Coordinates of C-alpha atoms in Angstrom, one line a residue:
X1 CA 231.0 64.3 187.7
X2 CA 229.9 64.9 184.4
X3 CA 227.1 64.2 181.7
X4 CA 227.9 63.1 178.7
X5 CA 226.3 64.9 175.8
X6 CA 225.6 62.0 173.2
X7 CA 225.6 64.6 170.3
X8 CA 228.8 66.1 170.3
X9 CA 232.1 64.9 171.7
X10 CA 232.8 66.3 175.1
X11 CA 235.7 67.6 177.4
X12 CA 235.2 66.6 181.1
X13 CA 238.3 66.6 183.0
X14 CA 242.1 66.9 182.4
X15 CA 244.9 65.7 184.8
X16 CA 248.3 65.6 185.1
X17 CA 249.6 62.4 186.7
X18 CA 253.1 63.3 189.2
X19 CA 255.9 61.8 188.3
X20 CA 255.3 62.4 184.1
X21 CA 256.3 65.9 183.5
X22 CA 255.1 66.1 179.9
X23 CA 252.2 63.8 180.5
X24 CA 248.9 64.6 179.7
X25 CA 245.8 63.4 180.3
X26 CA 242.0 64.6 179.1
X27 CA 238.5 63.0 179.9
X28 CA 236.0 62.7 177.0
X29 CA 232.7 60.8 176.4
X30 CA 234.8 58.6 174.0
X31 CA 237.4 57.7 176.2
X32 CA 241.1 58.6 177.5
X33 CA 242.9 60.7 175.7
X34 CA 247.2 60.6 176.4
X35 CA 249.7 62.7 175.7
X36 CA 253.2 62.0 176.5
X37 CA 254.7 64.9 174.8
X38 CA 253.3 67.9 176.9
X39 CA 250.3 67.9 174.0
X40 CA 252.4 68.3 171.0
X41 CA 250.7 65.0 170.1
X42 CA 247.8 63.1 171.2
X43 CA 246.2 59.3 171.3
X44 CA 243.6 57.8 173.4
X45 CA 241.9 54.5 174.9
X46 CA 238.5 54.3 173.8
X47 CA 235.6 54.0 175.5
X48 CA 234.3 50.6 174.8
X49 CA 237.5 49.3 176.2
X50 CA 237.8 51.6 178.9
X51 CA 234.0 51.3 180.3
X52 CA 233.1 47.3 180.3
X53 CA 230.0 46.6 178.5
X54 CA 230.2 49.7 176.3
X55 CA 230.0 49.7 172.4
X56 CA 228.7 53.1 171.7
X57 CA 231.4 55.8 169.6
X58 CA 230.0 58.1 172.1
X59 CA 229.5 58.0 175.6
X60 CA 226.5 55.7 176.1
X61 CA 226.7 55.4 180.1
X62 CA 225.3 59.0 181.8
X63 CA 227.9 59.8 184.5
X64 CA 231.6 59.3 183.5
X65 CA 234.5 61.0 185.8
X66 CA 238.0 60.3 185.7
X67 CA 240.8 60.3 188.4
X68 CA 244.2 60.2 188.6
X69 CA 246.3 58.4 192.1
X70 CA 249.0 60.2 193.5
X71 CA 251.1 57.2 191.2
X72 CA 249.5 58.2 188.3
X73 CA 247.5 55.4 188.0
X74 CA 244.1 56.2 186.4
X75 CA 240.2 55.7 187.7
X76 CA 237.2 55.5 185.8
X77 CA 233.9 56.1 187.6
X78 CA 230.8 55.0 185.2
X79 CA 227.2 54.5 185.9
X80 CA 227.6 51.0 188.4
X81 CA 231.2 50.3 187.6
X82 CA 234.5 51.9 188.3
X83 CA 237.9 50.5 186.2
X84 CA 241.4 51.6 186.8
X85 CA 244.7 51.6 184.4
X86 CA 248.1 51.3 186.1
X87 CA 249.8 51.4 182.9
X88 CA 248.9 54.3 181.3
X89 CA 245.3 53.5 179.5
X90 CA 246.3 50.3 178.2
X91 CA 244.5 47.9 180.7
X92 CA 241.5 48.5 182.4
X93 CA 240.7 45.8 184.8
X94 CA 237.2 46.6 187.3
X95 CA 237.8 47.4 190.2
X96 CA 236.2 44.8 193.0
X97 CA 234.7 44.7 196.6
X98 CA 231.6 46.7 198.0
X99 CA 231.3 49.3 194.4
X100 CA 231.2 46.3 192.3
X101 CA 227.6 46.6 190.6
X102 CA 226.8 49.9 192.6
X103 CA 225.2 53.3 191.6
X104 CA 228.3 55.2 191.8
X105 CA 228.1 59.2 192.5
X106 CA 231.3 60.1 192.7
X107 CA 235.4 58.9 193.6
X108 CA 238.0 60.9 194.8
X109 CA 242.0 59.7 194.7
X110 CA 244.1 61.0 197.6
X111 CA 246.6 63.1 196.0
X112 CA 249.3 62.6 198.6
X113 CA 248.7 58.6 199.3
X114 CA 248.2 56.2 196.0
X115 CA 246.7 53.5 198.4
X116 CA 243.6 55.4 198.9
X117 CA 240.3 56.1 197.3
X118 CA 237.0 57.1 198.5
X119 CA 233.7 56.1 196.7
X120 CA 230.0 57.9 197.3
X121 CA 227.3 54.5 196.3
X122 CA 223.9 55.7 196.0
X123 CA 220.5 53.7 197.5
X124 CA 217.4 53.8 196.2
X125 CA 215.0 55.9 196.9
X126 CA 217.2 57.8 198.8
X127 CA 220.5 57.7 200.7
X128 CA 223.6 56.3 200.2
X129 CA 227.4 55.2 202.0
X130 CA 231.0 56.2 201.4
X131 CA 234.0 53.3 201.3
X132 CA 237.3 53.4 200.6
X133 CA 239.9 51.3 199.0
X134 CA 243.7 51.1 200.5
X135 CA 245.0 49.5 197.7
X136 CA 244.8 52.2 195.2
X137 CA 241.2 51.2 193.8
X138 CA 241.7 47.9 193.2
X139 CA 239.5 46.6 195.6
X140 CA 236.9 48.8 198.0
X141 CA 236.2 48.1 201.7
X142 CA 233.1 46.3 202.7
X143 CA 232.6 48.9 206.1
X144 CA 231.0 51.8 205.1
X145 CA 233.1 55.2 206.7
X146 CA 229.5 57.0 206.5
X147 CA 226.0 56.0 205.4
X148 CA 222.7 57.7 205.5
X149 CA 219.2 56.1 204.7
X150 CA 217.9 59.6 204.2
X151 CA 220.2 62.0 202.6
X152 CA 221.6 62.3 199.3
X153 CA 225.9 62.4 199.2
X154 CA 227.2 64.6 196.5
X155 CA 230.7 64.8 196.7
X156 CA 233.8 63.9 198.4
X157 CA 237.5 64.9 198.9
X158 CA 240.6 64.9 200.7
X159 CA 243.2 67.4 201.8
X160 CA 246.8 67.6 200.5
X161 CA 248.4 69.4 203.1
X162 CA 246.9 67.9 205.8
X163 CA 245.8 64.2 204.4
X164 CA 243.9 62.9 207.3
X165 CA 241.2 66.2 206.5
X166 CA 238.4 64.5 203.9
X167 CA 235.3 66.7 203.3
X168 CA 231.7 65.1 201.8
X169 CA 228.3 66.8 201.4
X170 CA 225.2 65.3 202.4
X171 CA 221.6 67.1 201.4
X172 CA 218.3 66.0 203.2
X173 CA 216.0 64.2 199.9
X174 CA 213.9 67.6 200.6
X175 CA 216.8 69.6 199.5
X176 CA 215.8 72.0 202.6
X177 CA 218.8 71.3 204.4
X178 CA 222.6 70.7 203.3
X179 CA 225.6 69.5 205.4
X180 CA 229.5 70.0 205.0
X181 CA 230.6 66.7 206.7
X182 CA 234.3 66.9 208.3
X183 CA 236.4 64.3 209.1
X184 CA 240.0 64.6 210.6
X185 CA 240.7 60.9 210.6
X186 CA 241.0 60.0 207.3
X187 CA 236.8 59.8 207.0
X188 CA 237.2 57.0 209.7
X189 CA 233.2 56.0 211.1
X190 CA 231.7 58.2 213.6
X191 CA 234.3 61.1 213.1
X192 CA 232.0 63.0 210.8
X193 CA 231.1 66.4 211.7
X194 CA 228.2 68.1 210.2
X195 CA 228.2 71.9 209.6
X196 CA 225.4 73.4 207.8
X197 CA 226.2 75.3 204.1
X198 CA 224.4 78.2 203.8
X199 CA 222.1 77.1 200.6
X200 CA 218.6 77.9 199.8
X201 CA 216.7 75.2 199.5
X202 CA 216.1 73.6 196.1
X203 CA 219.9 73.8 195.2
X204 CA 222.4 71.5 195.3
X205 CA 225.9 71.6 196.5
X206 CA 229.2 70.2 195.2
X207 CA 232.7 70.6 196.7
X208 CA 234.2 71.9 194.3
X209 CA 237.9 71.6 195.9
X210 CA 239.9 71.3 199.2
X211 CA 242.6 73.9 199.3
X212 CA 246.1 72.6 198.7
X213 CA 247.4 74.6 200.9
X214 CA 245.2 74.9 203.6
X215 CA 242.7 71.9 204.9
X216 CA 240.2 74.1 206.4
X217 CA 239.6 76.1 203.1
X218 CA 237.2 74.6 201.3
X219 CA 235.2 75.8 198.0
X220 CA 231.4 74.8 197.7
X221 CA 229.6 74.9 194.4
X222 CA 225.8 76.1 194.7
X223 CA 223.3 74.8 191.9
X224 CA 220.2 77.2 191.8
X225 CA 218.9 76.4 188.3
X226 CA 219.3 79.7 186.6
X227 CA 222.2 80.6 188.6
X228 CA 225.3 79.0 190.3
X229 CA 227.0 80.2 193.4
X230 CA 230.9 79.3 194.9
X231 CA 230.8 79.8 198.9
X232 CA 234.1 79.1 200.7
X233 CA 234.6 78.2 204.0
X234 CA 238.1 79.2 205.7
X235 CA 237.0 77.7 208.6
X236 CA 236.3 73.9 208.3
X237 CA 232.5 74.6 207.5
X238 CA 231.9 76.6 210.8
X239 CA 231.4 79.6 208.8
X240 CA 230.9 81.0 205.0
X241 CA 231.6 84.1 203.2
X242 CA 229.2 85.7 201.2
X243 CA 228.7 84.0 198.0
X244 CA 230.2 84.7 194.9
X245 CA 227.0 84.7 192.4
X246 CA 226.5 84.6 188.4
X247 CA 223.5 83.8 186.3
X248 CA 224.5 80.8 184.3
X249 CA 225.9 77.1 185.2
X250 CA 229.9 77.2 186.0
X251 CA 231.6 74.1 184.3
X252 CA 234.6 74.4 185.5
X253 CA 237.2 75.4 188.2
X254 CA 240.5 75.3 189.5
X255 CA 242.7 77.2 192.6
X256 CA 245.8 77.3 191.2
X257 CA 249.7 77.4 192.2
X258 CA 250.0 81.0 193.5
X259 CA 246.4 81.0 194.9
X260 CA 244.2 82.5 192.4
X261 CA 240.8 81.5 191.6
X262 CA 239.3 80.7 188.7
X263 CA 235.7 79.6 187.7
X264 CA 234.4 79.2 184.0
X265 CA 231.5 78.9 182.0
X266 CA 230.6 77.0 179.0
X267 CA 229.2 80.6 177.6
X268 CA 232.9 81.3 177.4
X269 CA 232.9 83.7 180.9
X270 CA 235.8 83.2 183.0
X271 CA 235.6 84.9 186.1
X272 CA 239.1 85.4 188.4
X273 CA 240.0 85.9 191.8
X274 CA 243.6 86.9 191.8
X275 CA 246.1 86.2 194.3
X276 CA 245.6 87.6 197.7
X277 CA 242.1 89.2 196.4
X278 CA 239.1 88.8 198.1
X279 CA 236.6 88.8 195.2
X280 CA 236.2 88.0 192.2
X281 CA 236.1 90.0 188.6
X282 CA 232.6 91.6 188.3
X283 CA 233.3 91.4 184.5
X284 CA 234.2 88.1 183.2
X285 CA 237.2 87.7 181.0
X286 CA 236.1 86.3 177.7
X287 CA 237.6 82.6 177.1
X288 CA 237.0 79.3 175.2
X289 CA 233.7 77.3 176.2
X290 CA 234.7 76.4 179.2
X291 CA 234.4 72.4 179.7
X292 CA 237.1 72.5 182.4
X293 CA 240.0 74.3 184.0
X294 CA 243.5 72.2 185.4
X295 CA 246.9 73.0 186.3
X296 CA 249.8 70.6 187.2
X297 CA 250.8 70.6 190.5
X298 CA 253.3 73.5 191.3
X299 CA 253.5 74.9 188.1
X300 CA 254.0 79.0 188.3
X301 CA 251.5 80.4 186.0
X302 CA 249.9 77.7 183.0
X303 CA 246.6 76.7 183.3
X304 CA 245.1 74.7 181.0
X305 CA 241.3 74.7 179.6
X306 CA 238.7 72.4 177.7
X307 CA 237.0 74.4 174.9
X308 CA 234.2 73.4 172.6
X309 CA 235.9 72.2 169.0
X310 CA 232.7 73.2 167.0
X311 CA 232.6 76.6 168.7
X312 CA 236.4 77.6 169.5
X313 CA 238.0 75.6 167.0
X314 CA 240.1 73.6 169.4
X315 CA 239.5 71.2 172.5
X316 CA 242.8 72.3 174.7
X317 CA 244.0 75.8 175.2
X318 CA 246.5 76.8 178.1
X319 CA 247.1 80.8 179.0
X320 CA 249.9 81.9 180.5
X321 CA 248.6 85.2 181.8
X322 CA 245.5 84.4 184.1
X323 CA 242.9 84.1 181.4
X324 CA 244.0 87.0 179.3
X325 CA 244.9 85.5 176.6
X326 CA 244.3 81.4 175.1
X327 CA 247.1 79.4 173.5
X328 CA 245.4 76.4 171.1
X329 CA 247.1 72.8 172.1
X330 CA 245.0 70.7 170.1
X331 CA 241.6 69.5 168.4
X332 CA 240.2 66.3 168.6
X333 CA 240.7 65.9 164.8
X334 CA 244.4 66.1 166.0
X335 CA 244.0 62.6 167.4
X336 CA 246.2 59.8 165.8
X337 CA 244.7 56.8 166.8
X338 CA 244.8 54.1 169.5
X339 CA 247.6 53.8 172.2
X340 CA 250.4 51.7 170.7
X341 CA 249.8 49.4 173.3
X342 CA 248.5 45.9 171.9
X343 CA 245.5 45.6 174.3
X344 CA 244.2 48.8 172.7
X345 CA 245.4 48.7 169.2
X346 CA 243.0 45.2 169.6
X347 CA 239.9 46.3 171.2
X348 CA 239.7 49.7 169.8
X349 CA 240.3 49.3 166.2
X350 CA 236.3 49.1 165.0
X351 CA 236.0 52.3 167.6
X352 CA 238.8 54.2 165.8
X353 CA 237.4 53.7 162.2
X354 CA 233.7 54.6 163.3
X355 CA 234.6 57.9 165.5
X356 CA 237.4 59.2 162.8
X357 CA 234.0 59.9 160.8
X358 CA 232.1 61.3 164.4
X359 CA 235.2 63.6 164.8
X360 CA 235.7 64.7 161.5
X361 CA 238.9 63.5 161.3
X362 CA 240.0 63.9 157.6
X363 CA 237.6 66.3 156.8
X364 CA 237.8 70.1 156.5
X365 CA 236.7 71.7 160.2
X366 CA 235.3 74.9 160.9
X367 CA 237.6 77.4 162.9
X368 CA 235.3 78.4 165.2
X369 CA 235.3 81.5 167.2
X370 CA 237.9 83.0 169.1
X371 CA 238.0 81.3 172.5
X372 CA 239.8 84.2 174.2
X373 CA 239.9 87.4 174.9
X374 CA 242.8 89.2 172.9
X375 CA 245.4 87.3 171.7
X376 CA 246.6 83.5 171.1
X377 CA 247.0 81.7 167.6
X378 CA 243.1 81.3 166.8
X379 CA 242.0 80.8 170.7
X380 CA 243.0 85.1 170.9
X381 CA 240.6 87.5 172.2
X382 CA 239.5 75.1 180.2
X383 CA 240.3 67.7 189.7
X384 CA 238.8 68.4 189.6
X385 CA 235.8 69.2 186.9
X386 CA 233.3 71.6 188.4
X387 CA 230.2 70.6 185.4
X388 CA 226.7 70.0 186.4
X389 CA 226.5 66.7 188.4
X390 CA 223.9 64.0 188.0
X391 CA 221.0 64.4 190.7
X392 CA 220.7 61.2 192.8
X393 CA 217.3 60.4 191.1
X394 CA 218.8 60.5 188.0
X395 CA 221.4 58.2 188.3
X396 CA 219.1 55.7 190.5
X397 CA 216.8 55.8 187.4
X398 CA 218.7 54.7 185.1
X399 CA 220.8 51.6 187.5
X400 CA 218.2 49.6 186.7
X401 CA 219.2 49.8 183.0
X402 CA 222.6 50.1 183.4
X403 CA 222.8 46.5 185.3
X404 CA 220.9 44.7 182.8
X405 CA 222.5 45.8 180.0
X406 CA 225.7 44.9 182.1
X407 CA 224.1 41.1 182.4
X408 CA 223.5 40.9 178.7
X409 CA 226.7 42.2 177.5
X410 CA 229.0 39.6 180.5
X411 CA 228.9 36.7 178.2
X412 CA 230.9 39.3 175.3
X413 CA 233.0 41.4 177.6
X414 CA 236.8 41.1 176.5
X415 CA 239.3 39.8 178.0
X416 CA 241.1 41.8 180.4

């Protein structure tokens, strides 16, 4: 999950849906942005439409995440409402059952089975359950596959190569003790197994992905305030090698095709474990801001990163040569409006002419800095989004808001 940033717009995630070779899809904090052209050109869905209740240009609802089904269809996770898009951004009807008007800390779309998604709802003051939907988030299950009354959840995903695998993490509201929960039945009740993550207490942990390849490797972020930590477990949580440590906050992170490893910052460090390694680079290569990393499934060597436009000049960058080098795709001045689509072109026209001044769009925009590290047009020398996620408290402080302003805005929401 990610914060929105209310002064600046934001990258948060980027996915490419199966099925859609040269589609492209990128989180922001004012909406979907689509591609259908591999990123030669760009439009979006905007965020009033996409989030109900929403009328800010910028994000004005504090967690917003994305997913993408194994169809392609798309999920929006934000504040105490998820909405989904089966036809590419252009309708975004709520999704209904035990999330509807819930604190929502995080979702997770099978990426081998389009029926199912998982769904981490918070409780105040503490603890929290995990449902599913088997109809491709359209509606979520009223039995919960886990809950605790005690423990905050963090995260939750599910294998590719072995589907029935799904991982969470629970934390005790102490933060003195942190659990890898295991399930190999498809996060069916009472088939949870707890291992304990090797964390100091005080941090939090994120999963920050399941292997494709292999179900019982699993990568664990570590959130210690002034400096992050990935553990991975090749074991199913039974056991952890020695963590991989750098002073700073890691944004963003992806394992790709050929099995490298790659974690970024938004400092612009990108740090590499390459294929068949067993560490990472003690010296970061330099790179965009990192906002996040992604790769379409199976392809050999692109990966594809968020930068920061005011910084690096550009939003999207790809490298072709394990972080070496950046390749600039596109700014978010490079936008050309709403989706064709008539449901968009409707609600988002007063969005479009308010952020086309937000953007800059029209106007002359700095170059930035390099993004990378030696070479690529102006970038020379970025899922599953790995940014800071929203503490528990956080998002159970602001519910309260979030469901009243939801109340006030019912009686204007559009039609959907």
């Amino acid at each position: 999950m990610a914060w929105a940033n209310g002064a600046f717009p934001d990258e948060f995630s980027i996915h490419f849906p199966a099925g859609a070779p040269s589609r492209i899809l990128m989180g922001a904090n004012f909406g979907l942005l689509v591609s259908e052209d591999a990123g030669a050109t760009w439009r979006y869905s905007c965020e009033p439409w996409v989030v109900l209740g929403s009328s800010a240009a910028l994000s004005d609802v504090p967690v917003l995440f994305y997913q993408v089904t194994a169809d392609g269809s798309a999920l929006l996770a934000a504040g105490t409402e998820i909405t989904r898009s089966v036809d590419v951004a252009c309708t975004w009807p709520p999704s209904t059952g035990s999330v509807s008007g819930q604190v929502l800390l995080d979702i997770f779309a099978s990426p081998v089975d389009a029926s199912l998604v998982f769904a981490i709802v918070g409780v105040a003051p503490a603890g929290g359950y995990i449902v599913a939907s088997h109809d491709g988030g359209k509606t979520f299950d009223a039995t919960h596959l886990y809950d605790t009354t005690t423990d905050v959840l963090t995260g939750i995903e599910s294998s590719r190569s072995q589907p029935s695998t799904v991982y969470a993490i629970s934390a005790s509201s102490n933060g003195m003790a942190t659990n890898l929960l295991r399930s190999t039945s498809s996060g069916a009740r009472d088939t949870w197994m707890p291992r304990s993550i090797p964390a100091a207490a005080g941090t939090q942990s994120r999963i920050l992905a399941v292997d494709p390849a292999d179900a019982n490797t699993v990568y664990v972020r570590v959130l210690g305030g002034t400096s992050d930590a990935i553990l991975i477990t090749t074991d199913g949580g039974q056991s952890f090698q020695a963590p991989f440590t750098i002073r700073g906050q890691l944004t963003s992170f992806v394992r790709a095709t050929d099995g490298a490893l790659y974690a970024g910052t938004s400092g612009g460090d990108l740090y590499v474990r390459p294929p068949g390694a067993t560490a990472f680079n003690s010296t970061p290569l330099r790179a965009p801001h990192l906002r996040c990393l992604g790769q379409r499934f199976g392809e050999p060597k692109r990966i594809y990163a968020c930068g920061d436009m005011v910084i690096d000049g550009y939003s999207l960058y790809f490298t072709d040569d394990g972080g070496n080098t950046f390749t600039p795709v596109m700014k978010f001045t490079d936008l050309q409006g709403p989706l064709s689509c008539g449901p968009v072109q409707t609600n988002c026209a007063a969005h479009w002419n308010r952020i086309q001044g937000v953007l800059g769009i029209g106007a002359t925009v700095d170059g930035g800095q390099n993004g990378g590290g030696g070479g690529g047009s102006g970038g020379g020398g970025g899922s599953h989004c790995a940014s800071a996620g929203a503490d528990l408290y956080c998002v159970l402080a602001l519910a309260a808001f979030l469901r009243r302003r939801r109340r006030e805005r019912a009686s204007a929401r559009r039609i959907r």
